[in-house]
Amino acid sequence: MAKRENARASTPIDLTPLKLSKHKTVAAGIPAANNSLIHGITRMGVGKTLKTLATVNQKKGFDCPGCAWPDPAHASMFEFCENGAKAVADEATNQRVTPQFLAANTVQALADNSDYWINARGRITEPMVLKPGKNNYEPLSWDDAFQLIDQVIKEADDPDRSVFYTSGRTSNEAAFLYQLFARTLGTNNMPDCSNMCHESSGRGLGEAIGIGKGTVTLEDFDAADLILVIGQNPGTNHPRMLTALRDAKRNGAKIIHINPLPETGLIGFKHPQDYMKLSFGSDTLSDLFLQVKVGSDAALMHGLMKIVIENGALDMDFIQQQTTDFEKVKANIAQTPWAQIEEDTGLSRAQIDAAGQMCVASKGTIACWAMGLTQHRNGVAVIQEVTNLLLMGGHIGKKGAGLCPVRGHSNVQGDRTVGIWERPTEKFLKKLDEATGITSPREHGVDVVEAIKKMQRGEVDLFFCMGGNFISATPDTEATAEGLRKVKLTVQVSTKLNRSHLVTGQTALILPCLGRTETDLQESGPQFVTVENSMGVVHTSQGSLKPASEHLKSEPWIVSQLAHVVLNDGRDWPHLASNYDHIRELMSRALHGFDNYNERVRAPNGFCLPNPPRDSRSFATADGKAHFITHPLPDLKIPEDRYVMITIRSHDQYNTTIYDLHDRYRGLHGNRRIVLMNPDDIKARGWQAQEYVDIVSYYKNEERRAEKWQLVAYTIPRGNIATYFPEANVLVPLNSTAEKSNTPTSKWIVCSLEPHAI
Ligand SMILES: Nc1nc2c(c(=O)[nH]1)N[C@H]1C(S)=C(S)[C@@H](COP(=O)(O)OP(=O)(O)OC[C@H]3O[C@@H](n4cnc5c(=O)[nH]c(N)nc54)[C@H](O)[C@@H]3O)O[C@H]1N2
Ligand SMILES: Nc1nc2c(c(=O)[nH]1)N[C@H]1C(S)=C(S)[C@@H](COP(=O)(O)OP(=O)(O)OC[C@H]3O[C@@H](n4cnc5c(=O)[nH]c(N)nc54)[C@H](O)[C@@H]3O)O[C@H]1N2
Ligand SMILES: [Mo]
């Protein structure tokens, strides 16, 4: 049999000249509203745009697939944001990827296009198979697809040769069935996007406060005195959070923005609705911007804690009665010299003092963070330092205070709650086993990085992906591609075409599924699904659009059929998916905190999962106390002539899905293959902005290279550079991961730049 020629794994080089506009100082407002309408109308037409946008995040509507930020209890008519609207339009597009289209285009030809182009081809309409040695997908029936998967699992004769990935849009119902299927089969190989995302938060908080989740509700924002927004770009990635920040400010809160980049959303914000009330001013959000050097947040936390301790802004009763090891943290911080804090952060003592005094004065502090903290070698440690700062002031389990990891994918937190985890706890498995009668495997499975290594070793026969775009989201694109190509069968349950359909195993399947916006009709009638937001509120989501094709199936249906064909375990899987109440009924028995699930989740705003630190200031750690945890500061020194690179999102993308080529707030248009660099660093090299450079990344004795990136002079600390994800993933080392969470260090990539030789 002929070997299939490799399809391109990395994003092709784009030499379109970049256009620059002014860096915006106000986020949202009329341009955002206009932008979402234009985006919607060009993809869905006028009628569908209005219908869809009016039902996002409404009580009887669907949950916005954009992000996991919660909805206010009294959602306004237009409870959507520019980027939520784009996510919706992207799913509800009128474009289609048909069998005819895939017959006319080889995977190699498709892969030579940009990610933007690939996504714009639209929704996949039928199940498709790419046979060994073949270059084109062909249609196949759903039955044949499941038979193919069954055959590979049976031939392997070892459940651990299968790996089941999940991206965070999957509903609670689908995710619950999926993990039950994998565990009944006998494996915990359930990596998910969380491994590359907030794993460090889960791990860090779990050890410190006994739950791997945040401890605030939306109402806490109204009562806070101080909000720290650390390593996060909410104007782009969580736009609805800006409304909460604006309201908090109007109630007197102060906001500190800690970031190497001056992100627009935190400078100024204008709620699109305010125009309707004829109010034309904008709200300035951050009171203080600390432009830290990349990776220096732990040092900054040491500085802030020094000031809090010196000023006695400590909750000694809480520290003594409910925590351990405060003295160790205090002694550790005392040893950190101010000179090191200033050097590491690049901030002046006066700037840190100003922030420290705001911490001292605050009666209720909330700390929010995202990828700027988690995707570092010390991702777990730095989150524990943030936790130390809050714990010492008693800023947990009281109104207006607490920890707030801001999740990415709209149901990534729910997926973990219902069992998508390669390292499940014994407590979880025990209850699952009792309720379902299975004996779950106890041995931990592989996470994302371990899954790639397992594929590279040729130990994976089936790689099944419930959503996502594995090849583009993961580190070291070429090495990951090599691993994927060794797999016997790769399966993608997807809505839209992406690069993971083109860089595949020997045989590949695309199983096209319904999206959030669409009607889900099963034997018993239309179904809703449930999701959990970033603050632990579980609620329903029901789509109302006509499905993109008559051949689409829902994720719960797909898993139930898969289990039905593969397992033969006596469970009536099709019955479960015929009415999702049946799945939820099983979930109420199998999951902690899900009693009466069917009833409680139907309440108008859903219900809140138990959260001991928040609900009763209690901590489910082994000793029942919250833990101060000490860490040495990371060594931030890098060899001379090298830079630390961060990989970030533009305003026009959703992870690996590129909606368009603009980064409006940052004033960059038309090309994404760019490097943001401090103008003095550009000058020091004798270069000019807009020149082309090659980037070489280093990890131990490994080197990775990517060519032709255009330089952009930008406000970023000297020694730091920024590129976009996923273009730069070819440079992210596979082995450089966070201690304990194994999250790739996508915000700490040591690089050198070379002029591009023409
Ligand atoms: N529109 C849209 N919405 C999204 C997404 C999307 O792609 N598009 N993705 C979703 C997902 S899955 C996620 S996880 C979230 C991601 O949301 P974010 O975490 O906001 O996304 P990033 O672009 O990775 O931005 C990280 C931020 O951290 C800063 N940063 C980098 N390194 C450091 C550091 O060392 N210290 C500090 N203090 N800051 C640092 C960067 O400058 C940037 O502002 O958004 C979710 N929402
Ligand atoms: N360098 C670098 N790498 C990163 C990051 C970074 O900051 N820098 N961020 C990391 C983070 S935080 C994350 S979360 C991961 C994201 O990793 P993934 O979750 O794997 O990637 P996405 O781009 O979100 O997946 C998009 C695809 O999901 C499919 N899809 C969309 N909606 C649905 C649906 O409803 N059902 C199904 N079945 N499929 C659907 C579509 O086919 C779409 O092409 O990437 C990580 N990778
Ligand atoms: Mo994420």
PDB file of C-alpha atoms in Angstrom, residues 7 14 25 37 59 71 86 133 144 177 205 216 247 331 368 398 408 488 497 528 603 614 628 664 695 731 742 744:
ATOM      1  CA  ALA A   7       0.014  16.912   5.054  1.00  0.00           C
ATOM      2  CA  ASP A  14       2.187  34.358   5.235  1.00  0.00           C
ATOM      3  CA  THR A  25      -7.736  52.589  24.731  1.00  0.00           C
ATOM      4  CA  LEU A  37     -23.218  42.277  13.528  1.00  0.00           C
ATOM      5  CA  LYS A  59     -32.750  31.499  30.302  1.00  0.00           C
ATOM      6  CA  ASP A  71     -24.238  35.291  33.331  1.00  0.00           C
ATOM      7  CA  LYS A  86     -18.268  35.765  16.687  1.00  0.00           C
ATOM      8  CA  GLY A 133      -2.660   5.368   1.893  1.00  0.00           C
ATOM      9  CA  ASP A 144     -19.543   1.663   9.552  1.00  0.00           C
ATOM     10  CA  LEU A 177     -21.105   9.281  29.251  1.00  0.00           C
ATOM     11  CA  LEU A 205      -5.741  25.412  44.592  1.00  0.00           C
ATOM     12  CA  VAL A 216     -16.113  33.674  44.250  1.00  0.00           C
ATOM     13  CA  ASP A 247     -19.931  47.577  38.115  1.00  0.00           C
ATOM     14  CA  ALA A 331      10.221  33.607  56.819  1.00  0.00           C
ATOM     15  CA  CYS A 368      -8.424  36.838  38.933  1.00  0.00           C
ATOM     16  CA  LYS A 398     -16.279  36.081  52.805  1.00  0.00           C
ATOM     17  CA  GLY A 408     -11.460  29.373  29.047  1.00  0.00           C
ATOM     18  CA  LYS A 488      -3.765   3.372  13.654  1.00  0.00           C
ATOM     19  CA  LEU A 497     -12.980  21.618   9.548  1.00  0.00           C
ATOM     20  CA  PHE A 528     -31.269  20.424  26.430  1.00  0.00           C
ATOM     21  CA  ALA A 603     -34.387  26.120  38.163  1.00  0.00           C
ATOM     22  CA  ARG A 614     -16.729  29.851  49.684  1.00  0.00           C
ATOM     23  CA  PHE A 628       0.206  28.462  53.079  1.00  0.00           C
ATOM     24  CA  ARG A 664      -8.154  45.445  16.601  1.00  0.00           C
ATOM     25  CA  ILE A 695      12.935  32.707  15.564  1.00  0.00           C
ATOM     26  CA  LEU A 731       8.557  26.637  18.757  1.00  0.00           C
ATOM     27  CA  ASN A 742       2.669  19.253  33.302  1.00  0.00           C
ATOM     28  CA  PRO A 744       3.302  23.287  28.448  1.00  0.00           C
TER      29      PRO A 744
END
